[in-house]
PDB file of C-alpha atoms and ligand atoms in Angstrom:
ATOM      1  CA  MET A   1       1.359  -9.694  15.836  1.00 51.00           C
ATOM      2  CA  THR A   2      -2.223 -10.148  13.699  1.00 55.00           C
ATOM      3  CA  GLU A   3      -0.989 -11.045  10.557  1.00 68.00           C
ATOM      4  CA  GLU A   4       2.691 -12.738  10.602  1.00 79.00           C
ATOM      5  CA  PRO A   5       4.384 -10.364   8.778  1.00 89.00           C
ATOM      6  CA  ASP A   6       7.705 -12.230   7.185  1.00 95.00           C
ATOM      7  CA  LEU A   7      10.248 -11.661   9.649  1.00 97.00           C
ATOM      8  CA  VAL A   8      12.867 -12.725   7.616  1.00 96.00           C
ATOM      9  CA  ALA A   9      12.634  -9.820   4.966  1.00 96.00           C
ATOM     10  CA  ALA A  10      11.982  -7.193   8.087  1.00 97.00           C
ATOM     11  CA  TYR A  11      14.880  -8.511   9.867  1.00 98.00           C
ATOM     12  CA  GLY A  12      17.793  -9.487   6.440  1.00 97.00           C
ATOM     13  CA  TYR A  13      21.698  -7.862   7.461  1.00 98.00           C
ATOM     14  CA  PRO A  14      21.219  -4.530   5.472  1.00 97.00           C
ATOM     15  CA  ARG A  15      24.992  -5.446   4.744  1.00 97.00           C
ATOM     16  CA  ALA A  16      27.785  -8.165   5.653  1.00 97.00           C
ATOM     17  CA  ALA A  17      29.449  -6.198   7.971  1.00 98.00           C
ATOM     18  CA  TRP A  18      26.817  -4.675  11.003  1.00 98.00           C
ATOM     19  CA  LEU A  19      26.200  -5.491  14.243  1.00 98.00           C
ATOM     20  CA  ARG A  20      23.161  -5.607  15.534  1.00 98.00           C
ATOM     21  CA  LEU A  21      22.079  -5.594  19.420  1.00 98.00           C
ATOM     22  CA  ASN A  22      19.181  -7.781  20.484  1.00 98.00           C
ATOM     23  CA  MET A  23      17.680  -7.442  23.824  1.00 98.00           C
ATOM     24  CA  VAL A  24      15.006  -7.421  26.354  1.00 98.00           C
ATOM     25  CA  SER A  25      13.467  -5.062  28.487  1.00 98.00           C
ATOM     26  CA  SER A  26      10.647  -4.189  30.827  1.00 98.00           C
ATOM     27  CA  ALA A  27       8.350  -1.340  30.084  1.00 98.00           C
ATOM     28  CA  ASP A  28      10.192   0.553  32.613  1.00 98.00           C
ATOM     29  CA  GLY A  29      13.608  -0.918  31.086  1.00 98.00           C
ATOM     30  CA  GLY A  30      14.913  -3.545  33.497  1.00 98.00           C
ATOM     31  CA  ALA A  31      17.602  -5.668  31.838  1.00 98.00           C
ATOM     32  CA  TRP A  32      16.420  -8.529  34.008  1.00 98.00           C
ATOM     33  CA  LEU A  33      14.048 -10.190  35.935  1.00 98.00           C
ATOM     34  CA  LYS A  34      15.347 -12.009  39.297  1.00 97.00           C
ATOM     35  CA  GLY A  35      18.752 -11.938  37.699  1.00 97.00           C
ATOM     36  CA  VAL A  36      18.025 -13.063  33.940  1.00 97.00           C
ATOM     37  CA  SER A  37      16.208 -12.574  31.409  1.00 97.00           C
ATOM     38  CA  GLY A  38      14.017 -15.100  30.782  1.00 96.00           C
ATOM     39  CA  GLY A  39      11.198 -13.222  33.091  1.00 96.00           C
ATOM     40  CA  LEU A  40      11.101 -10.540  30.294  1.00 98.00           C
ATOM     41  CA  SER A  41      10.793 -12.941  27.556  1.00 98.00           C
ATOM     42  CA  GLY A  42       7.366 -14.330  25.725  1.00 98.00           C
ATOM     43  CA  ALA A  43       6.728 -16.215  23.026  1.00 97.00           C
ATOM     44  CA  GLY A  44       6.955 -13.743  19.742  1.00 97.00           C
ATOM     45  CA  ASP A  45      10.204 -12.538  21.434  1.00 98.00           C
ATOM     46  CA  LYS A  46      11.545 -16.196  21.610  1.00 98.00           C
ATOM     47  CA  ARG A  47      10.597 -16.609  18.065  1.00 97.00           C
ATOM     48  CA  ILE A  48      12.842 -13.465  17.136  1.00 98.00           C
ATOM     49  CA  PHE A  49      15.276 -13.856  19.528  1.00 98.00           C
ATOM     50  CA  GLY A  50      15.513 -17.926  17.300  1.00 98.00           C
ATOM     51  CA  LEU A  51      15.110 -15.891  13.983  1.00 98.00           C
ATOM     52  CA  LEU A  52      17.949 -13.684  14.739  1.00 98.00           C
ATOM     53  CA  ARG A  53      20.496 -16.342  15.684  1.00 98.00           C
ATOM     54  CA  GLY A  54      20.067 -17.923  12.612  1.00 98.00           C
ATOM     55  CA  LEU A  55      20.586 -14.902  10.111  1.00 98.00           C
ATOM     56  CA  ALA A  56      23.600 -14.073  12.266  1.00 98.00           C
ATOM     57  CA  ASP A  57      27.434 -15.923  11.421  1.00 98.00           C
ATOM     58  CA  VAL A  58      28.191 -15.038  14.916  1.00 98.00           C
ATOM     59  CA  ILE A  59      26.747 -14.293  18.843  1.00 98.00           C
ATOM     60  CA  LEU A  60      28.676 -12.317  20.806  1.00 99.00           C
ATOM     61  CA  ALA A  61      28.065 -12.013  24.349  1.00 99.00           C
ATOM     62  CA  GLY A  62      29.862 -10.844  27.477  1.00 98.00           C
ATOM     63  CA  ALA A  63      31.076 -13.370  29.747  1.00 98.00           C
ATOM     64  CA  ALA A  64      28.389 -12.408  32.616  1.00 98.00           C
ATOM     65  CA  THR A  65      25.745 -13.045  30.316  1.00 98.00           C
ATOM     66  CA  VAL A  66      27.464 -16.267  29.476  1.00 98.00           C
ATOM     67  CA  ARG A  67      27.815 -17.496  33.220  1.00 98.00           C
ATOM     68  CA  VAL A  68      23.984 -15.858  34.167  1.00 98.00           C
ATOM     69  CA  GLU A  69      22.550 -17.511  31.182  1.00 98.00           C
ATOM     70  CA  GLY A  70      24.338 -20.946  31.094  1.00 97.00           C
ATOM     71  CA  TYR A  71      25.079 -20.139  27.281  1.00 98.00           C
ATOM     72  CA  GLY A  72      26.250 -23.571  25.309  1.00 98.00           C
ATOM     73  CA  PRO A  73      26.571 -23.868  21.508  1.00 98.00           C
ATOM     74  CA  VAL A  74      23.877 -22.592  19.435  1.00 98.00           C
ATOM     75  CA  GLU A  75      21.637 -25.713  18.536  1.00 97.00           C
ATOM     76  CA  PRO A  76      21.096 -25.842  14.696  1.00 97.00           C
ATOM     77  CA  ARG A  77      17.517 -25.546  13.690  1.00 97.00           C
ATOM     78  CA  GLU A  78      16.032 -26.898  10.484  1.00 97.00           C
ATOM     79  CA  SER A  79      14.427 -23.780   9.614  1.00 96.00           C
ATOM     80  CA  TRP A  80      17.923 -22.247   9.641  1.00 97.00           C
ATOM     81  CA  ARG A  81      18.558 -24.267   6.912  1.00 97.00           C
ATOM     82  CA  ALA A  82      18.134 -21.964   3.722  1.00 96.00           C
ATOM     83  CA  LEU A  83      19.259 -18.831   5.815  1.00 96.00           C
ATOM     84  CA  ARG A  84      22.693 -20.471   6.537  1.00 97.00           C
ATOM     85  CA  VAL A  85      23.565 -21.845   2.757  1.00 97.00           C
ATOM     86  CA  GLY A  86      27.244 -21.486   2.485  1.00 96.00           C
ATOM     87  CA  ARG A  87      27.781 -21.264   5.967  1.00 97.00           C
ATOM     88  CA  SER A  88      27.837 -23.237   9.595  1.00 97.00           C
ATOM     89  CA  ALA A  89      24.832 -25.221  10.701  1.00 98.00           C
ATOM     90  CA  ALA A  90      24.416 -22.571  13.205  1.00 98.00           C
ATOM     91  CA  PRO A  91      26.532 -19.709  14.391  1.00 98.00           C
ATOM     92  CA  PRO A  92      29.496 -19.719  17.107  1.00 98.00           C
ATOM     93  CA  ILE A  93      29.568 -17.817  20.136  1.00 98.00           C
ATOM     94  CA  ALA A  94      32.174 -15.403  20.477  1.00 99.00           C
ATOM     95  CA  VAL A  95      32.472 -14.573  23.941  1.00 98.00           C
ATOM     96  CA  VAL A  96      34.175 -11.444  25.644  1.00 98.00           C
ATOM     97  CA  THR A  97      36.065 -11.856  28.974  1.00 98.00           C
ATOM     98  CA  ARG A  98      38.985 -10.677  30.885  1.00 97.00           C
ATOM     99  CA  ARG A  99      39.494 -12.880  33.565  1.00 95.00           C
ATOM    100  CA  LEU A 100      38.302 -16.444  31.819  1.00 97.00           C
ATOM    101  CA  ASP A 101      36.330 -17.402  34.660  1.00 96.00           C
ATOM    102  CA  LEU A 102      34.228 -19.530  32.551  1.00 98.00           C
ATOM    103  CA  ASP A 103      32.971 -23.692  32.428  1.00 97.00           C
ATOM    104  CA  LEU A 104      35.972 -24.368  30.289  1.00 97.00           C
ATOM    105  CA  GLY A 105      34.884 -27.885  30.613  1.00 96.00           C
ATOM    106  CA  GLY A 106      31.076 -27.772  29.748  1.00 97.00           C
ATOM    107  CA  PRO A 107      28.650 -27.606  26.958  1.00 98.00           C
ATOM    108  CA  LEU A 108      30.672 -24.195  25.893  1.00 98.00           C
ATOM    109  CA  PHE A 109      34.066 -25.613  24.891  1.00 98.00           C
ATOM    110  CA  ALA A 110      33.142 -29.223  25.089  1.00 96.00           C
ATOM    111  CA  ASP A 111      30.433 -29.426  22.842  1.00 96.00           C
ATOM    112  CA  THR A 112      30.558 -27.428  19.583  1.00 97.00           C
ATOM    113  CA  GLU A 113      30.907 -28.429  16.028  1.00 96.00           C
ATOM    114  CA  PRO A 114      34.335 -27.933  14.310  1.00 96.00           C
ATOM    115  CA  SER A 115      32.899 -25.415  12.244  1.00 96.00           C
ATOM    116  CA  ALA A 116      31.525 -23.143  15.118  1.00 98.00           C
ATOM    117  CA  ARG A 117      33.913 -23.715  17.896  1.00 98.00           C
ATOM    118  CA  THR A 118      33.886 -20.700  20.174  1.00 98.00           C
ATOM    119  CA  ILE A 119      36.047 -17.652  20.079  1.00 98.00           C
ATOM    120  CA  VAL A 120      37.247 -16.260  23.379  1.00 98.00           C
ATOM    121  CA  PHE A 121      38.199 -12.659  22.730  1.00 98.00           C
ATOM    122  CA  THR A 122      40.515 -11.975  26.364  1.00 98.00           C
ATOM    123  CA  THR A 123      43.652 -10.028  27.385  1.00 98.00           C
ATOM    124  CA  GLU A 124      46.775  -9.912  28.115  1.00 97.00           C
ATOM    125  CA  ALA A 125      46.057 -10.101  31.848  1.00 96.00           C
ATOM    126  CA  ALA A 126      43.828 -13.803  31.537  1.00 97.00           C
ATOM    127  CA  PRO A 127      45.603 -15.986  33.927  1.00 97.00           C
ATOM    128  CA  LYS A 128      47.773 -17.705  31.238  1.00 97.00           C
ATOM    129  CA  ASP A 129      46.678 -21.406  32.173  1.00 97.00           C
ATOM    130  CA  ARG A 130      43.522 -20.015  31.779  1.00 97.00           C
ATOM    131  CA  ARG A 131      43.920 -19.365  28.512  1.00 98.00           C
ATOM    132  CA  ARG A 132      45.905 -22.402  27.553  1.00 97.00           C
ATOM    133  CA  GLU A 133      43.209 -24.355  28.547  1.00 98.00           C
ATOM    134  CA  ALA A 134      40.564 -22.411  26.730  1.00 98.00           C
ATOM    135  CA  ALA A 135      42.512 -23.053  23.500  1.00 98.00           C
ATOM    136  CA  ARG A 136      42.085 -26.710  24.014  1.00 97.00           C
ATOM    137  CA  SER A 137      38.608 -26.179  22.607  1.00 96.00           C
ATOM    138  CA  ALA A 138      38.449 -22.977  21.582  1.00 98.00           C
ATOM    139  CA  GLU A 139      39.338 -20.243  19.633  1.00 98.00           C
ATOM    140  CA  VAL A 140      41.598 -17.597  21.859  1.00 98.00           C
ATOM    141  CA  VAL A 141      42.034 -14.583  20.400  1.00 98.00           C
ATOM    142  CA  VAL A 142      44.188 -11.690  22.836  1.00 98.00           C
ATOM    143  CA  ALA A 143      42.617  -8.600  21.734  1.00 98.00           C
ATOM    144  CA  GLY A 144      43.735  -5.993  24.532  1.00 98.00           C
ATOM    145  CA  ASP A 145      46.285  -5.495  27.704  1.00 97.00           C
ATOM    146  CA  GLU A 146      43.453  -5.222  30.470  1.00 97.00           C
ATOM    147  CA  ARG A 147      40.476  -4.813  28.337  1.00 98.00           C
ATOM    148  CA  VAL A 148      39.519  -6.207  25.161  1.00 98.00           C
ATOM    149  CA  ASP A 149      39.433  -3.896  22.207  1.00 98.00           C
ATOM    150  CA  LEU A 150      36.063  -4.139  20.867  1.00 98.00           C
ATOM    151  CA  VAL A 151      37.288  -2.619  17.729  1.00 98.00           C
ATOM    152  CA  ARG A 152      39.758  -5.412  16.959  1.00 98.00           C
ATOM    153  CA  ALA A 153      37.497  -7.857  18.245  1.00 98.00           C
ATOM    154  CA  THR A 154      35.031  -6.769  15.519  1.00 98.00           C
ATOM    155  CA  ARG A 155      37.591  -6.267  12.774  1.00 98.00           C
ATOM    156  CA  GLU A 156      38.782 -10.065  14.194  1.00 98.00           C
ATOM    157  CA  LEU A 157      35.692 -11.459  13.816  1.00 98.00           C
ATOM    158  CA  ARG A 158      35.052  -9.914  10.080  1.00 98.00           C
ATOM    159  CA  ALA A 159      38.558 -11.338   9.046  1.00 98.00           C
ATOM    160  CA  ARG A 160      37.107 -15.114   9.636  1.00 98.00           C
ATOM    161  CA  GLY A 161      34.003 -14.313   7.688  1.00 98.00           C
ATOM    162  CA  LEU A 162      31.999 -13.505  10.382  1.00 98.00           C
ATOM    163  CA  GLY A 163      30.590 -10.025   9.760  1.00 98.00           C
ATOM    164  CA  ARG A 164      26.967 -10.442  10.880  1.00 98.00           C
ATOM    165  CA  ILE A 165      27.507  -9.906  14.230  1.00 99.00           C
ATOM    166  CA  LEU A 166      24.559 -10.722  16.592  1.00 99.00           C
ATOM    167  CA  CYS A 167      25.462  -9.437  19.954  1.00 99.00           C
ATOM    168  CA  GLU A 168      22.860 -10.928  23.146  1.00 98.00           C
ATOM    169  CA  GLY A 169      24.424  -8.467  25.767  1.00 97.00           C
ATOM    170  CA  GLY A 170      24.286  -8.223  28.765  1.00 97.00           C
ATOM    171  CA  PRO A 171      23.961  -4.475  29.440  1.00 98.00           C
ATOM    172  CA  ARG A 172      27.923  -3.764  29.733  1.00 98.00           C
ATOM    173  CA  LEU A 173      29.355  -5.171  26.746  1.00 98.00           C
ATOM    174  CA  ASN A 174      26.386  -3.241  25.187  1.00 98.00           C
ATOM    175  CA  ALA A 175      27.797  -0.037  26.491  1.00 98.00           C
ATOM    176  CA  GLN A 176      31.162  -0.398  25.277  1.00 98.00           C
ATOM    177  CA  LEU A 177      29.781  -1.311  22.104  1.00 98.00           C
ATOM    178  CA  SER A 178      27.806   1.755  21.824  1.00 98.00           C
ATOM    179  CA  ALA A 179      30.658   4.158  23.377  1.00 98.00           C
ATOM    180  CA  ALA A 180      32.997   2.423  20.159  1.00 98.00           C
ATOM    181  CA  GLY A 181      30.109   3.785  17.738  1.00 98.00           C
ATOM    182  CA  LEU A 182      30.368  -0.484  16.695  1.00 98.00           C
ATOM    183  CA  VAL A 183      26.252  -0.577  17.156  1.00 98.00           C
ATOM    184  CA  ASP A 184      24.564  -0.539  14.046  1.00 98.00           C
ATOM    185  CA  GLU A 185      21.334  -1.472  15.077  1.00 98.00           C
ATOM    186  CA  LEU A 186      18.960  -1.921  18.049  1.00 98.00           C
ATOM    187  CA  CYS A 187      15.942  -5.045  18.094  1.00 98.00           C
ATOM    188  CA  LEU A 188      14.231  -4.135  21.298  1.00 98.00           C
ATOM    189  CA  THR A 189      11.524  -6.384  22.535  1.00 98.00           C
ATOM    190  CA  VAL A 190       9.615  -4.334  25.311  1.00 98.00           C
ATOM    191  CA  SER A 191       7.813  -6.069  27.402  1.00 98.00           C
ATOM    192  CA  PRO A 192       4.551  -5.264  29.084  1.00 98.00           C
ATOM    193  CA  LEU A 193       5.472  -5.458  32.493  1.00 98.00           C
ATOM    194  CA  LEU A 194       6.526  -2.683  35.601  1.00 98.00           C
ATOM    195  CA  ILE A 195       9.123  -4.616  37.578  1.00 98.00           C
ATOM    196  CA  GLY A 196      10.961  -1.348  39.848  1.00 98.00           C
ATOM    197  CA  GLY A 197      13.881  -2.562  41.218  1.00 97.00           C
ATOM    198  CA  ASP A 198      17.514  -2.010  40.372  1.00 97.00           C
ATOM    199  CA  ALA A 199      17.813  -4.013  37.143  1.00 98.00           C
ATOM    200  CA  ALA A 200      20.246  -1.999  34.995  1.00 98.00           C
ATOM    201  CA  ARG A 201      18.964  -0.648  31.632  1.00 98.00           C
ATOM    202  CA  ILE A 202      19.848  -2.431  28.659  1.00 98.00           C
ATOM    203  CA  SER A 203      23.141  -0.651  28.143  1.00 98.00           C
ATOM    204  CA  ASN A 204      25.382  -0.261  31.449  1.00 98.00           C
ATOM    205  CA  GLY A 205      28.324   2.413  31.554  1.00 97.00           C
ATOM    206  CA  ILE A 206      29.975   4.689  29.739  1.00 96.00           C
ATOM    207  CA  ALA A 207      27.858   7.343  28.054  1.00 96.00           C
ATOM    208  CA  ALA A 208      27.300   7.482  24.413  1.00 96.00           C
ATOM    209  CA  GLN A 209      24.660   8.999  22.481  1.00 97.00           C
ATOM    210  CA  HIS A 210      23.448   7.818  18.990  1.00 98.00           C
ATOM    211  CA  ALA A 211      20.409   9.212  17.405  1.00 98.00           C
ATOM    212  CA  LEU A 212      18.349   5.835  15.941  1.00 98.00           C
ATOM    213  CA  GLY A 213      15.989   5.825  13.357  1.00 98.00           C
ATOM    214  CA  LEU A 214      12.635   3.155  13.820  1.00 98.00           C
ATOM    215  CA  ALA A 215      13.054   1.010  10.902  1.00 98.00           C
ATOM    216  CA  HIS A 216       9.774  -1.167  11.944  1.00 98.00           C
ATOM    217  CA  VAL A 217       7.991  -1.882  15.210  1.00 98.00           C
ATOM    218  CA  LEU A 218       5.721  -5.268  15.995  1.00 98.00           C
ATOM    219  CA  GLU A 219       3.127  -6.207  18.334  1.00 98.00           C
ATOM    220  CA  GLU A 220       1.851  -9.487  19.605  1.00 97.00           C
ATOM    221  CA  ASP A 221       0.579  -9.937  23.027  1.00 98.00           C
ATOM    222  CA  GLY A 222       1.137  -6.464  24.196  1.00 98.00           C
ATOM    223  CA  PHE A 223       5.011  -6.917  23.638  1.00 98.00           C
ATOM    224  CA  LEU A 224       6.589  -4.568  21.368  1.00 98.00           C
ATOM    225  CA  PHE A 225       9.413  -5.754  18.875  1.00 98.00           C
ATOM    226  CA  CYS A 226      11.316  -2.433  17.749  1.00 98.00           C
ATOM    227  CA  ARG A 227      14.060  -2.129  14.948  1.00 98.00           C
ATOM    228  CA  TYR A 228      15.952   0.730  15.141  1.00 98.00           C
ATOM    229  CA  VAL A 229      19.166   1.166  12.669  1.00 98.00           C
ATOM    230  CA  ARG A 230      21.445   4.001  14.141  1.00 98.00           C
ATOM    231  CA  GLU A 231      21.132   7.192  11.587  1.00 97.00           C
ATOM    232  CA  GLY A 232      24.458   6.882   9.353  1.00 94.00           C
ATOM    233  CA  ALA A 233      24.970   3.218  10.038  1.00 93.00           C
TER     234      ALA A 233
HETATM  235  N1  NAP B   1      17.347  -8.027  28.511  1.00 82.71           N
HETATM  236  C1  NAP B   1      18.271  -8.775  28.102  1.00 82.71           C
HETATM  237  O1  NAP B   1      17.865  -9.280  26.790  1.00 82.71           O
HETATM  238  C2  NAP B   1      19.365  -9.198  28.539  1.00 82.71           C
HETATM  239  C3  NAP B   1      20.727  -9.773  27.609  1.00 82.71           C
HETATM  240  C4  NAP B   1      22.060 -10.488  27.807  1.00 82.71           C
HETATM  241  C5  NAP B   1      22.221 -10.350  29.647  1.00 82.71           C
HETATM  242  N2  NAP B   1      20.469 -10.010  29.803  1.00 82.71           N
HETATM  243  C6  NAP B   1      21.012  -9.747  31.549  1.00 82.71           C
HETATM  244  O2  NAP B   1      22.181  -9.164  31.783  1.00 82.71           O
HETATM  245  C7  NAP B   1      22.923  -9.571  33.192  1.00 82.71           C
HETATM  246  C8  NAP B   1      24.746  -9.538  32.711  1.00 82.71           C
HETATM  247  O3  NAP B   1      25.059  -8.730  31.740  1.00 82.71           O
HETATM  248  P1  NAP B   1      26.206  -7.619  32.692  1.00 82.71           P
HETATM  249  O4  NAP B   1      26.063  -6.145  31.666  1.00 82.71           O
HETATM  250  O5  NAP B   1      26.232  -7.198  34.252  1.00 82.71           O
HETATM  251  O6  NAP B   1      27.447  -8.306  31.855  1.00 82.71           O
HETATM  252  P2  NAP B   1      28.236  -8.535  30.810  1.00 82.71           P
HETATM  253  O7  NAP B   1      28.316  -7.087  29.643  1.00 82.71           O
HETATM  254  O8  NAP B   1      27.175  -9.678  29.966  1.00 82.71           O
HETATM  255  O9  NAP B   1      29.446  -8.767  31.434  1.00 82.71           O
HETATM  256  C9  NAP B   1      30.482  -8.555  31.104  1.00 82.71           C
HETATM  257  C10 NAP B   1      31.744  -9.204  31.518  1.00 82.71           C
HETATM  258  O10 NAP B   1      32.271  -9.175  30.311  1.00 82.71           O
HETATM  259  C11 NAP B   1      33.164  -8.976  29.937  1.00 82.71           C
HETATM  260  N3  NAP B   1      33.972  -7.875  29.599  1.00 82.71           N
HETATM  261  C12 NAP B   1      33.163  -6.913  29.061  1.00 82.71           C
HETATM  262  N4  NAP B   1      33.504  -6.003  28.467  1.00 82.71           N
HETATM  263  C13 NAP B   1      35.219  -6.640  28.680  1.00 82.71           C
HETATM  264  C14 NAP B   1      35.924  -5.720  27.696  1.00 82.71           C
HETATM  265  N5  NAP B   1      36.300  -4.480  27.437  1.00 82.71           N
HETATM  266  N6  NAP B   1      37.090  -6.674  28.037  1.00 82.71           N
HETATM  267  C15 NAP B   1      37.240  -7.500  28.485  1.00 82.71           C
HETATM  268  N7  NAP B   1      36.293  -8.623  29.348  1.00 82.71           N
HETATM  269  C16 NAP B   1      35.270  -7.952  29.095  1.00 82.71           C
HETATM  270  C17 NAP B   1      34.120  -9.004  31.572  1.00 82.71           C
HETATM  271  O11 NAP B   1      34.006 -10.717  32.129  1.00 82.71           O
HETATM  272  P3  NAP B   1      34.982 -11.343  33.220  1.00 82.71           P
HETATM  273  O12 NAP B   1      34.370 -10.885  34.449  1.00 82.71           O
HETATM  274  O13 NAP B   1      34.749 -12.425  32.855  1.00 82.71           O
HETATM  275  O14 NAP B   1      36.219 -10.558  33.105  1.00 82.71           O
HETATM  276  C18 NAP B   1      32.596  -8.738  32.432  1.00 82.71           C
HETATM  277  O15 NAP B   1      32.725  -8.880  33.880  1.00 82.71           O
HETATM  278  C19 NAP B   1      22.134 -11.154  33.556  1.00 82.71           C
HETATM  279  O16 NAP B   1      21.797 -11.015  34.625  1.00 82.71           O
HETATM  280  C20 NAP B   1      21.711 -11.254  31.902  1.00 82.71           C
HETATM  281  O17 NAP B   1      20.457 -11.620  32.860  1.00 82.71           O
HETATM  282  C21 NAP B   1      19.855  -9.637  30.047  1.00 82.71           C
END
């Protein structure tokens, strides 16, 4: 980015009820390198990743992403202060999981602020003892029998005043959100790397076709930062 654009203006949420996906991929479409996304990222991507967190009411993630990427509570940043007037200092994390195979004693559960407790969307099929244990430190919402109904989960978030949803993946969760027609926007960083291998694309699973309009594309150090909005969103 030769001239620093006004990123807050460029990434402001258009509405109070809006679901944004933020993902990074290699130039040949892979969503991870050596099992994690970090190797695909760069300085500009990290800046935008941080800003998008500061703008969001809540961060939604699939359980595999939480496990593999070692999610903890979001650390508030001084630069977010003005963005977050009237909201918690940092957005809570909302995890989607059927099995509840998460580190329930770890930082994502034990170290959250009361205003930003972790939210767990799970199913009737989840082991009852795990549900009880999670409920000691997190807000547990049962939103389906065998699978979390994502329409219901996003409705639950909106009912809590958490309508600006930032989904950080992973690809299997993204595909379901897309199939349910819930994705309003895709922020995609294209990393200048060819990686081959068998990494999934950023949306992996059930097929769903949506036309996107390109709202902007920025560039820094060969990385492209694309913001797409779903037609009709
Ligand atoms: N490139 C990027 O920007 C980016 C971003 C995020 C992640 N990643 C990478 O993507 C990989 C992980 O992504 P992934 O696609 O394998 O998995 P994922 O979408 O993060 O998580 C899948 C898991 O989420 C739970 N889940 C998803 N949908 C559910 C539903 N409807 N009901 C109940 N539970 C549901 C299940 O958890 P349980 O198994 O607990 O039941 C499922 O195993 C990692 O390698 C990570 O590094 C890349």
